[in-house]
mmCIF file of C-alpha atoms and ligand atoms in Angstrom:
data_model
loop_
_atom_site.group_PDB
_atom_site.id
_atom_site.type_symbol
_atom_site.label_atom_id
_atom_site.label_comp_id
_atom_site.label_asym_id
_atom_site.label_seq_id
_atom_site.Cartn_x
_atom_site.Cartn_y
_atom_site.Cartn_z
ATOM 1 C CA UNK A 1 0.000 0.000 0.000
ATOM 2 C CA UNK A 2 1.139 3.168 -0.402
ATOM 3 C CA UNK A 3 2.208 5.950 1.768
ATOM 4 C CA UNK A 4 0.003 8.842 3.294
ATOM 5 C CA UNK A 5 0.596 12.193 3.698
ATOM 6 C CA UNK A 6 -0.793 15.423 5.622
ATOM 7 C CA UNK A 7 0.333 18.600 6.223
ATOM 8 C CA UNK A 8 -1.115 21.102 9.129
ATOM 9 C CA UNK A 9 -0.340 24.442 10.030
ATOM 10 C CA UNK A 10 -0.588 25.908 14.218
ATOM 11 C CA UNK A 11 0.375 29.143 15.661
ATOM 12 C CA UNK A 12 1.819 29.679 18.773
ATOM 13 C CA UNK A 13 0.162 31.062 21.824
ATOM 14 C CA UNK A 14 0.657 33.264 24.898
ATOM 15 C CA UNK A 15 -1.198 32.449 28.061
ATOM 16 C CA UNK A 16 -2.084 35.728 29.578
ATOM 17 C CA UNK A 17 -3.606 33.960 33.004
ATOM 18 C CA UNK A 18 -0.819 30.857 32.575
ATOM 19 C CA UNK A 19 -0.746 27.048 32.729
ATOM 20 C CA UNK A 20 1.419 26.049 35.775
ATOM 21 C CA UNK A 21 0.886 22.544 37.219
ATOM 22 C CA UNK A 22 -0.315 19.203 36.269
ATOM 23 C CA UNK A 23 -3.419 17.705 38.200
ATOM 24 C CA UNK A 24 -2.527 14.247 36.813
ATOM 25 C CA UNK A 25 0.906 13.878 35.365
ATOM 26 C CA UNK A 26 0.430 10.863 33.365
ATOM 27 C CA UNK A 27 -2.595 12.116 31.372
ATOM 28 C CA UNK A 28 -1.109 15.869 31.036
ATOM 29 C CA UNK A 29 -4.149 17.172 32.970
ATOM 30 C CA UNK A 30 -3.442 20.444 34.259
ATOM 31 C CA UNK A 31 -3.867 22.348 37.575
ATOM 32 C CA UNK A 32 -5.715 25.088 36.433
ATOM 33 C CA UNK A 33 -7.438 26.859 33.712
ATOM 34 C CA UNK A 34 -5.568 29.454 31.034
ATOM 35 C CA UNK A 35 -6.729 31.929 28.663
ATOM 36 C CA UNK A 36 -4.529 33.041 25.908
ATOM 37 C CA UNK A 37 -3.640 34.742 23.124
ATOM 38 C CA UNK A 38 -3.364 32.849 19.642
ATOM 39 C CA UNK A 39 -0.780 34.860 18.072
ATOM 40 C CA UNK A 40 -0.617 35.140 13.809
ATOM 41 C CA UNK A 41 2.755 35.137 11.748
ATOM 42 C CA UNK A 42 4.945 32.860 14.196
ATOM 43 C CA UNK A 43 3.716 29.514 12.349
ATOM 44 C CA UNK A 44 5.220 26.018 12.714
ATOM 45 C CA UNK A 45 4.294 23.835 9.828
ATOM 46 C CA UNK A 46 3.828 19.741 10.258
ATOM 47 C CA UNK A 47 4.361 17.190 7.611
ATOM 48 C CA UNK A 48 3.078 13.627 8.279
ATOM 49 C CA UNK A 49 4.250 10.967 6.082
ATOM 50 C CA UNK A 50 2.935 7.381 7.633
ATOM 51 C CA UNK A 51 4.301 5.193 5.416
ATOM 52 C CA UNK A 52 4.433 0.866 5.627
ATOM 53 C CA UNK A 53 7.814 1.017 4.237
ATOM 54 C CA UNK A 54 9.620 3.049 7.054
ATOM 55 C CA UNK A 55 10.955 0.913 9.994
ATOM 56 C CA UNK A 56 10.862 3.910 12.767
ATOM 57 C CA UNK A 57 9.651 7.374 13.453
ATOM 58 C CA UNK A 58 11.956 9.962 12.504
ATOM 59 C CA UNK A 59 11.798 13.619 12.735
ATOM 60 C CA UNK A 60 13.112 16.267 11.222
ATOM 61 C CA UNK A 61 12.986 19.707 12.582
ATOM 62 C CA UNK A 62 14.283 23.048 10.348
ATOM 63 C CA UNK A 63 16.323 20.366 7.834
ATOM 64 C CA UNK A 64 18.017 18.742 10.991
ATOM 65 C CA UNK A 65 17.284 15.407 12.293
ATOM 66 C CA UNK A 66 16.223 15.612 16.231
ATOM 67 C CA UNK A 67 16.202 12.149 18.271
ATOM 68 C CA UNK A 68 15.591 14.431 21.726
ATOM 69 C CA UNK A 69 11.799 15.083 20.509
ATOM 70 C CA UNK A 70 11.388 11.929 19.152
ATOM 71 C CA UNK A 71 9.855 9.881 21.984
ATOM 72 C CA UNK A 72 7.096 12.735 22.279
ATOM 73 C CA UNK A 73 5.729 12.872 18.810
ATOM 74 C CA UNK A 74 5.907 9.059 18.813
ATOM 75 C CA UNK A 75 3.583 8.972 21.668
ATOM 76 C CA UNK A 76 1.414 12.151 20.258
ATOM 77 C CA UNK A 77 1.543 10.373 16.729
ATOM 78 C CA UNK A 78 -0.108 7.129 18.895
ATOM 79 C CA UNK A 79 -2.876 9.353 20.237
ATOM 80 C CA UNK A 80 -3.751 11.065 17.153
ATOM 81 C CA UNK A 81 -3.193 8.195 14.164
ATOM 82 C CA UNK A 82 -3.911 5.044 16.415
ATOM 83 C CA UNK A 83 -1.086 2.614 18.227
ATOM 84 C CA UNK A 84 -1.641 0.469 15.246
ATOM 85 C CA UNK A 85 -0.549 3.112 12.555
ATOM 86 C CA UNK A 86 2.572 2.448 9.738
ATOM 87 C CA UNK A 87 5.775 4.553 11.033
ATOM 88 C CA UNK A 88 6.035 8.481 10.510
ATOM 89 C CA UNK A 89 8.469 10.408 8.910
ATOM 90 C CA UNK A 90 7.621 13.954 10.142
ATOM 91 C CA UNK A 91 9.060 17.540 8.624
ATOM 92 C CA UNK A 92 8.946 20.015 10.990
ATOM 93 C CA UNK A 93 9.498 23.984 9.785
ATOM 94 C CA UNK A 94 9.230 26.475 12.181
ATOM 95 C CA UNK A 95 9.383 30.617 11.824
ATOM 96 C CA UNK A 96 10.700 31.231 15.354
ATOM 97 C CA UNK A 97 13.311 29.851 18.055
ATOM 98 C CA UNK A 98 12.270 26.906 19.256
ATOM 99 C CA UNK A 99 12.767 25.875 22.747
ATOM 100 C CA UNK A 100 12.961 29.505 24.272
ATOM 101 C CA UNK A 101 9.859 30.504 25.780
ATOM 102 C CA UNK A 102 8.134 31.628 22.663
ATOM 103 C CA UNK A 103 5.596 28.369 22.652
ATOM 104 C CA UNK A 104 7.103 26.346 20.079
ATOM 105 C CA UNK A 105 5.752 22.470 21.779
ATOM 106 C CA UNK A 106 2.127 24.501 21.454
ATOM 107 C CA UNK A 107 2.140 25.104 18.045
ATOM 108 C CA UNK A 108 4.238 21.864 16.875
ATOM 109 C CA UNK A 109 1.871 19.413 18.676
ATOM 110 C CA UNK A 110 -1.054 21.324 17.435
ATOM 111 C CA UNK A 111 0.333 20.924 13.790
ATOM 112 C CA UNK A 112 1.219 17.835 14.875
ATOM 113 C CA UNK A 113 -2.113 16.486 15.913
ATOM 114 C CA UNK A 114 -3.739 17.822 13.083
ATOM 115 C CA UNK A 115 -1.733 16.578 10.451
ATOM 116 C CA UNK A 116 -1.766 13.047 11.781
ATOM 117 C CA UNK A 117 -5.228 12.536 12.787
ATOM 118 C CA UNK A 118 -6.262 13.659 9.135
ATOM 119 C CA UNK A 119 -3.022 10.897 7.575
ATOM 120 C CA UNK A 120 -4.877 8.669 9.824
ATOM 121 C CA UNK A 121 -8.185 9.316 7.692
ATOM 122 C CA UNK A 122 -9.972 10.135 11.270
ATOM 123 C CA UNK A 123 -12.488 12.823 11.148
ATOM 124 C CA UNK A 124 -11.783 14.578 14.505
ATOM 125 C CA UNK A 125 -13.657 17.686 15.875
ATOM 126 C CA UNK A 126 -11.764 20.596 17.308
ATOM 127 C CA UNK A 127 -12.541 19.997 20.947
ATOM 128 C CA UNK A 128 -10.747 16.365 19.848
ATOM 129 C CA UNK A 129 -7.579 17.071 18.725
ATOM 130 C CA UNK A 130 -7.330 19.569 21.382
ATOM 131 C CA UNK A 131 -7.611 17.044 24.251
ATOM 132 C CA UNK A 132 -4.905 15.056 21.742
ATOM 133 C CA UNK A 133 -2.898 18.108 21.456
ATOM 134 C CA UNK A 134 -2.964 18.918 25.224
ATOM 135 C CA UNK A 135 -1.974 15.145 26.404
ATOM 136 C CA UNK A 136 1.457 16.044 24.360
ATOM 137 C CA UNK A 137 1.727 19.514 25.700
ATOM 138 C CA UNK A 138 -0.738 21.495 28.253
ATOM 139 C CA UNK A 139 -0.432 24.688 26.403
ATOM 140 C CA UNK A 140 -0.765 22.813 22.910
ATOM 141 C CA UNK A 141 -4.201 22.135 23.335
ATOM 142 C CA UNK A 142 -4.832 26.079 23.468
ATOM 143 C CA UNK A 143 -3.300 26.259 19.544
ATOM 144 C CA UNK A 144 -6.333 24.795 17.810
ATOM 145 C CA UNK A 145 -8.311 27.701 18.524
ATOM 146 C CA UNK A 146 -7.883 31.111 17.305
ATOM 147 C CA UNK A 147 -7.855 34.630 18.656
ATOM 148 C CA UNK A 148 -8.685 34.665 22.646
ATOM 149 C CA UNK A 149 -8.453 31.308 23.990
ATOM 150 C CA UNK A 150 -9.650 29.594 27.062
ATOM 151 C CA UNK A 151 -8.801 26.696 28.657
ATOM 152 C CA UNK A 152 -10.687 24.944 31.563
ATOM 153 C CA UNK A 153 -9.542 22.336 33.571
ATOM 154 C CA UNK A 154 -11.906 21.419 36.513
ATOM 155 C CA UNK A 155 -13.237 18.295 34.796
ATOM 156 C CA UNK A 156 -11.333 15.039 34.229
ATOM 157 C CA UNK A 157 -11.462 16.389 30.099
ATOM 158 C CA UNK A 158 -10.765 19.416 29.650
ATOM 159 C CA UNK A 159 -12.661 22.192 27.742
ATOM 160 C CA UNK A 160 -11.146 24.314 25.655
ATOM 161 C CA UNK A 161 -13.033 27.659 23.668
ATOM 162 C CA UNK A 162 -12.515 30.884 22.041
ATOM 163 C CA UNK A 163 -13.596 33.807 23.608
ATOM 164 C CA UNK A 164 -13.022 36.219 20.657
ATOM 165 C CA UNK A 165 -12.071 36.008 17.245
ATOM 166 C CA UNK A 166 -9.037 37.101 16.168
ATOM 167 C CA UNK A 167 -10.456 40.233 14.184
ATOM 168 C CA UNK A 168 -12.990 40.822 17.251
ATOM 169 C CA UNK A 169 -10.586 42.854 19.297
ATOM 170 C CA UNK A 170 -7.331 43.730 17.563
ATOM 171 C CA UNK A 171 -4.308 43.392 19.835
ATOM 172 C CA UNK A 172 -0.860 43.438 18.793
ATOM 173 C CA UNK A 173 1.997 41.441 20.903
ATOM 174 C CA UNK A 174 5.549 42.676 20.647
ATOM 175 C CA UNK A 175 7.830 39.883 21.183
ATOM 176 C CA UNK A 176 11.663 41.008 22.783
ATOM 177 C CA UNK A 177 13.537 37.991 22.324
ATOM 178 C CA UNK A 178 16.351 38.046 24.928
ATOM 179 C CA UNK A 179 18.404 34.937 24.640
ATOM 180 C CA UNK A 180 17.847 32.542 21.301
ATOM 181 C CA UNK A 181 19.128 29.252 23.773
ATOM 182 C CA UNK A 182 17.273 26.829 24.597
ATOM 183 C CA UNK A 183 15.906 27.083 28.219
ATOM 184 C CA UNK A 184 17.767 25.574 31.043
ATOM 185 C CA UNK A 185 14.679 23.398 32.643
ATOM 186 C CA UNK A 186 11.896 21.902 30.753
ATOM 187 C CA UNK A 187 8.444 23.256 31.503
ATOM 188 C CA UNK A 188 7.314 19.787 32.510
ATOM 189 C CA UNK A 189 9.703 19.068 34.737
ATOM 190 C CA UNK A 190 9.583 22.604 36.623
ATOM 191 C CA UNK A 191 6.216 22.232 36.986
ATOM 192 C CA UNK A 192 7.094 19.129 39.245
ATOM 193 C CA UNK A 193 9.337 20.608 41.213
ATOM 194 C CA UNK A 194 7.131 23.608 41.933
ATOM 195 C CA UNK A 195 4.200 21.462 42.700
ATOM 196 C CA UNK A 196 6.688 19.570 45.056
ATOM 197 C CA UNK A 197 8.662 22.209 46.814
ATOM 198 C CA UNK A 198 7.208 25.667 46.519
ATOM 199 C CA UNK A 199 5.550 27.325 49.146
ATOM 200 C CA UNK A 200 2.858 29.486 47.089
ATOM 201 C CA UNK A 201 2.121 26.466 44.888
ATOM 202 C CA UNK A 202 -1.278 25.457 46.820
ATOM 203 C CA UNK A 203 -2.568 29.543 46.471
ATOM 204 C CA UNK A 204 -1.905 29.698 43.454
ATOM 205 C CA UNK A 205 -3.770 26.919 42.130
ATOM 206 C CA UNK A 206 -6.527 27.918 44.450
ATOM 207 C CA UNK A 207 -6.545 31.684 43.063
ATOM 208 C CA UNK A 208 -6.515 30.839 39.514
ATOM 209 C CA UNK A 209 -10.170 30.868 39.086
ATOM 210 C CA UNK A 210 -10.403 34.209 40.576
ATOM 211 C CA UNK A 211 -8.077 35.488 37.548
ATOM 212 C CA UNK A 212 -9.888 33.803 34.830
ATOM 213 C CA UNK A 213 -12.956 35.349 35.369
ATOM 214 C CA UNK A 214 -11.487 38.401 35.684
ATOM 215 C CA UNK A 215 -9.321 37.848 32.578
ATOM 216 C CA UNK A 216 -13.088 36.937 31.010
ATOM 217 C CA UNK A 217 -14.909 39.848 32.112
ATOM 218 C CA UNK A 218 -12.701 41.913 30.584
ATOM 219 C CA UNK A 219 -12.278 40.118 27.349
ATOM 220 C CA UNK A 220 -16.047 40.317 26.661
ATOM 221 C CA UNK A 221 -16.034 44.256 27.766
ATOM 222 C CA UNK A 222 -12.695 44.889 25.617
ATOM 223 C CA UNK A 223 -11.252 46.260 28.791
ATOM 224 C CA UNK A 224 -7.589 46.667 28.132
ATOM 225 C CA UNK A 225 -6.855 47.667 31.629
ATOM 226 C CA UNK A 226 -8.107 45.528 33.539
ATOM 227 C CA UNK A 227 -6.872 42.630 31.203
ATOM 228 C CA UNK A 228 -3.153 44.237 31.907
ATOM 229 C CA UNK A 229 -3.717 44.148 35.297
ATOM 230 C CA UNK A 230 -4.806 40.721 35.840
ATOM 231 C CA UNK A 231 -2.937 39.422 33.587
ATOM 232 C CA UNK A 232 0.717 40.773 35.013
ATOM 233 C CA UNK A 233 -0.466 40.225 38.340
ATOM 234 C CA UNK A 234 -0.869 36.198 37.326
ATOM 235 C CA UNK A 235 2.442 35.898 35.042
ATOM 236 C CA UNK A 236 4.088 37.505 37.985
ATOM 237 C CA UNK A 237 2.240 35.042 40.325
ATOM 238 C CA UNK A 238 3.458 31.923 38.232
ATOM 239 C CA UNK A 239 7.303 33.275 38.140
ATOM 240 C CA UNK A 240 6.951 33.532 42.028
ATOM 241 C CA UNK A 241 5.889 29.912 42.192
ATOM 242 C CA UNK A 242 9.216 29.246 40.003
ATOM 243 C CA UNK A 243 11.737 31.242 42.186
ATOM 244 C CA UNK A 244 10.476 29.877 44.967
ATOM 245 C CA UNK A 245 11.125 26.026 43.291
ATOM 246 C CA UNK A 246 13.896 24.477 45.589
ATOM 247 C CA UNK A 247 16.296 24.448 43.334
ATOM 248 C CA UNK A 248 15.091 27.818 42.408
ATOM 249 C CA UNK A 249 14.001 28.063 38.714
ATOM 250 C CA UNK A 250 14.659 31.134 37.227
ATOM 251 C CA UNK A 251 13.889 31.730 33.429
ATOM 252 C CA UNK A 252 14.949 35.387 33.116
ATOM 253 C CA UNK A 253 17.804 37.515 32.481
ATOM 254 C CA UNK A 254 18.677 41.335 33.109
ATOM 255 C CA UNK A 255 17.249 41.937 29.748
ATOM 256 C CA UNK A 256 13.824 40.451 30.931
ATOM 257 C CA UNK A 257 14.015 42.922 33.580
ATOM 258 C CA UNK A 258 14.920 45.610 31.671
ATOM 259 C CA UNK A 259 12.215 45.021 28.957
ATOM 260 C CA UNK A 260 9.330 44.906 32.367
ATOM 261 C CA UNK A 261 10.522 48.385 33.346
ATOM 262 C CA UNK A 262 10.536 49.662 29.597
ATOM 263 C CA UNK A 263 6.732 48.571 29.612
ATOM 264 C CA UNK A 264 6.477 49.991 33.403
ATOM 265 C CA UNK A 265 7.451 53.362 31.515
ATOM 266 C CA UNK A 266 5.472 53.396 28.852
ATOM 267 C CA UNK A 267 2.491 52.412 31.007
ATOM 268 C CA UNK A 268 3.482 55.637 33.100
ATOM 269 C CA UNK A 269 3.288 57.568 29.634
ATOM 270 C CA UNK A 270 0.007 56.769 28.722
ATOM 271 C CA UNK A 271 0.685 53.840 26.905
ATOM 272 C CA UNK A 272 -1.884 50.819 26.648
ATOM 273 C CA UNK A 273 0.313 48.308 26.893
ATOM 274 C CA UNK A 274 1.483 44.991 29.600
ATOM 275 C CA UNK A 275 3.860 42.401 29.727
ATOM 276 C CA UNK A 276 3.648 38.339 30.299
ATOM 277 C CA UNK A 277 6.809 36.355 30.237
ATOM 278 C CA UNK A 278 6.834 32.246 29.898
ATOM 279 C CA UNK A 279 9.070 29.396 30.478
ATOM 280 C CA UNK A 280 11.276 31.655 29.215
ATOM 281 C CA UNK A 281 13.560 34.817 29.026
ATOM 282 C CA UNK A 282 11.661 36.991 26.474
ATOM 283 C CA UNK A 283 8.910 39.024 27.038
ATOM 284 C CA UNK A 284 5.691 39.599 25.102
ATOM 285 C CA UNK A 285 4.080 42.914 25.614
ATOM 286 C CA UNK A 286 0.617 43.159 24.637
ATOM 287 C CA UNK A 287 -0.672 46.575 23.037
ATOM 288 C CA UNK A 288 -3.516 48.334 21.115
ATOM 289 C CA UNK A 289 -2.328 48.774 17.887
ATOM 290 C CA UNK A 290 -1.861 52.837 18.440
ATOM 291 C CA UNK A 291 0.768 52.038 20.870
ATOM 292 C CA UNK A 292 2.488 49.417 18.499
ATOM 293 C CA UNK A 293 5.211 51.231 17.462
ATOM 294 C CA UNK A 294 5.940 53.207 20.628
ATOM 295 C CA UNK A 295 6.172 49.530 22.521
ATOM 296 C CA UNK A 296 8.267 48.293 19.221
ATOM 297 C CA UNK A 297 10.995 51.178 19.574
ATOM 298 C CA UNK A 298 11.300 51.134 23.326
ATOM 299 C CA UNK A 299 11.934 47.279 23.214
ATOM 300 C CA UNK A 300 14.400 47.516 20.655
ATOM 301 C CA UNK A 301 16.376 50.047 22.628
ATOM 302 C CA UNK A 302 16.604 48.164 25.485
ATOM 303 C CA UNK A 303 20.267 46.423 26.501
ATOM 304 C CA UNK A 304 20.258 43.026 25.394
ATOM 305 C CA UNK A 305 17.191 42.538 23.586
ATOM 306 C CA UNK A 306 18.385 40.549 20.521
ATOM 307 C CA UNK A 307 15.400 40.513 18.152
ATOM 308 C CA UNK A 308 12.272 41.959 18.051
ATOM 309 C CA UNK A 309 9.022 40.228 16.256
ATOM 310 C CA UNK A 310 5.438 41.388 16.249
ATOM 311 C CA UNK A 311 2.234 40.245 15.369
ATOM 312 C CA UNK A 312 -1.348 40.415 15.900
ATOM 313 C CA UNK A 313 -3.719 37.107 16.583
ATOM 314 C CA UNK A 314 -4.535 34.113 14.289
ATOM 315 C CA UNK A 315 -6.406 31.263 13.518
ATOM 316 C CA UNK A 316 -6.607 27.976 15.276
ATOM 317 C CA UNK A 317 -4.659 24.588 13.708
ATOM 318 C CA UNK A 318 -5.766 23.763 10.042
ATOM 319 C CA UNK A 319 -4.890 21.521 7.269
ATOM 320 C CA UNK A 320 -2.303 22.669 4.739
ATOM 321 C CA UNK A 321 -2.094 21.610 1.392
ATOM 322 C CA UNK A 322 0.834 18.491 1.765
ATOM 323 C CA UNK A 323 3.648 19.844 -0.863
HETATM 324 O O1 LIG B 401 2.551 23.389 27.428
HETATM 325 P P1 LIG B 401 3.799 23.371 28.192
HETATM 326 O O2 LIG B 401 4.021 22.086 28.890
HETATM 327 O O3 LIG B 401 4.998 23.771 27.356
HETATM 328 O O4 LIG B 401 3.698 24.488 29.366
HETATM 329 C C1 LIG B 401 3.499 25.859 29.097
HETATM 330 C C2 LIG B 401 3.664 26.683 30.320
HETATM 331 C C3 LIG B 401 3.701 28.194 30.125
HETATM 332 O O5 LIG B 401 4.053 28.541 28.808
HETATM 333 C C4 LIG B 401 4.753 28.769 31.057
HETATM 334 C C5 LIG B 401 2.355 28.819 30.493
HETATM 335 C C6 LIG B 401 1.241 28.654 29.487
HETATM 336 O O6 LIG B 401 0.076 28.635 29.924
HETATM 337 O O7 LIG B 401 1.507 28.572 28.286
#
């Protein structure tokens, strides 16, 4: 028989009221709810091949071969073709760092899912590969949907739903990339450690519901500041819960800090703008677009900032074309 192919398409997203904790760790369930930000020219592009001739997965990720991944998108390819599938030979092509805090597992198991569910010839609805998505990578599950994003986790599946399309409120996020590394500690496995050894883990879990409906509120009043304020308040809340990780886990550099008093100023200016910061060292500030280019400037100035990329929000996962 011969081989099948499919090719999907995700973007990455940014959780403005973040994902930080797993309720069960073997089925990926996490902690608490999110709400985020589907974001729309940072793509990552999936190519499934499943193929009876191949005796392996392999993957291949921006024209380089990469065995680390490997075990994951075997297990995702499982969920989403069936553990009785032909082997995969999967292209990965992706417009941004990977690996750095800029969301890349979210988009590329979205794609991911996608692509092999249709190879499979399954007919999945979106809430479906979602769940798929999100058993690969929490934040994943998020990608499939486009614009403003939410995520709830208080049932043993979880839900997952845009708030507002992506043309239904335009905001723009400024990305200051500070470091193009890797990071030094994977997001699963500091999520562990803060669920085992810091202090503020059991409030913050407990407080998260609080934010979201906050966060929600002000998504369906358009109310930029009291998004910003919830929203910094809870990416500040989830670095807390990392510092205070024995060991400590500490994602940022003096850049980061330098780009969270930039936005501190131009808040103080009049400037509609806030900042969130991931598993990461680079920080997203979120803006109306009349501030765009104020926020783009000031970022670019700052000492250490390496790159600069902005965008406004997309579309959830869809097929591609295969080439
Ligand atoms: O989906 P994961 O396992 O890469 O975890 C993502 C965690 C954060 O990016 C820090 C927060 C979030 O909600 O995206």
């Amino acid at each position: 028989m011969a081989e099948i192919r499919a090719a999907a398409e995700a973007q990455p997203n940014i959780a403005l009221i973040k994902y930080w904790g797993k309720r069960d760790v073997a089925r990926n369930l996490p902690a608490v709810g999110s709400l985020s930000l589907t974001l729309g020219s940072l793509w990552t592009r999936m190519q499934v091949c499943l193929s009876p001739e191949l005796d392996g997965d392999t993957l291949v990720v921006n024209g380089e071969p990469d065995d680390g991944m490997l075990p994951r998108v075997s297990r995702c390819l499982d969920r989403a073709a069936g553990p009785d599938r032909w082997f995969a030979a999967v292209d990965s092509e992706c417009n941004f760092p990977i690996a750095a805090g800029l969301a890349s597992s979210a988009s590329a198991f979205a794609a991911l899912t996608v692509a092999a569910s249709a190879a499979s010839g399954r007919s999945r609805d979106t809430l479906a590969l979602a769940r798929i998505a999100g058993a690969a990578s929490g934040s994943a599950a998020r990608s499939l949907y486009g614009g403003i994003v939410e995520l709830d986790a208080r049932d043993d599946e979880i839900e997952v739903s845009s708030l507002a399309e992506p043309g239904d409120w335009p905001l723009r996020v400024v990305v200051a990339v500070t470091s193009h590394g890797p990071k030094p500690v994977s997001s699963g496995a500091a999520m562990t450690l803060s669920a085992e050894t810091s202090p503020f883990y059991s409030s913050w879990v407990e407080r998260q519901a609080c934010d979201l409906d906050v966060a929600r509120s002000a998504v369906a009043a358009r109310d930029f500041a009291r998004l910003a304020a919830v929203s910094e308040h809870n990416c500040l809340k989830m670095h807390s819960v990392m510092w205070t990780s024995r060991p400590p886990v500490v994602y940022w550099n003096k850049a980061t800090i330098a780009c969270m008093q930039a936005v501190r100023d131009l808040q103080a200016s009049g400037h509609a703008v806030f900042f969130t910061i991931d598993a990461g060292p680079q920080v997203k500030a979120v803006c109306l677009p009349e501030s765009e280019q104020v926020v783009t400037a000031a970022l670019r100035d700052v000492a250490g900032v390496e790159s600069i990329m902005s965008t406004g929000l997309g579309a959830g996962a869809r097929l591609l074309d295969p080439a």
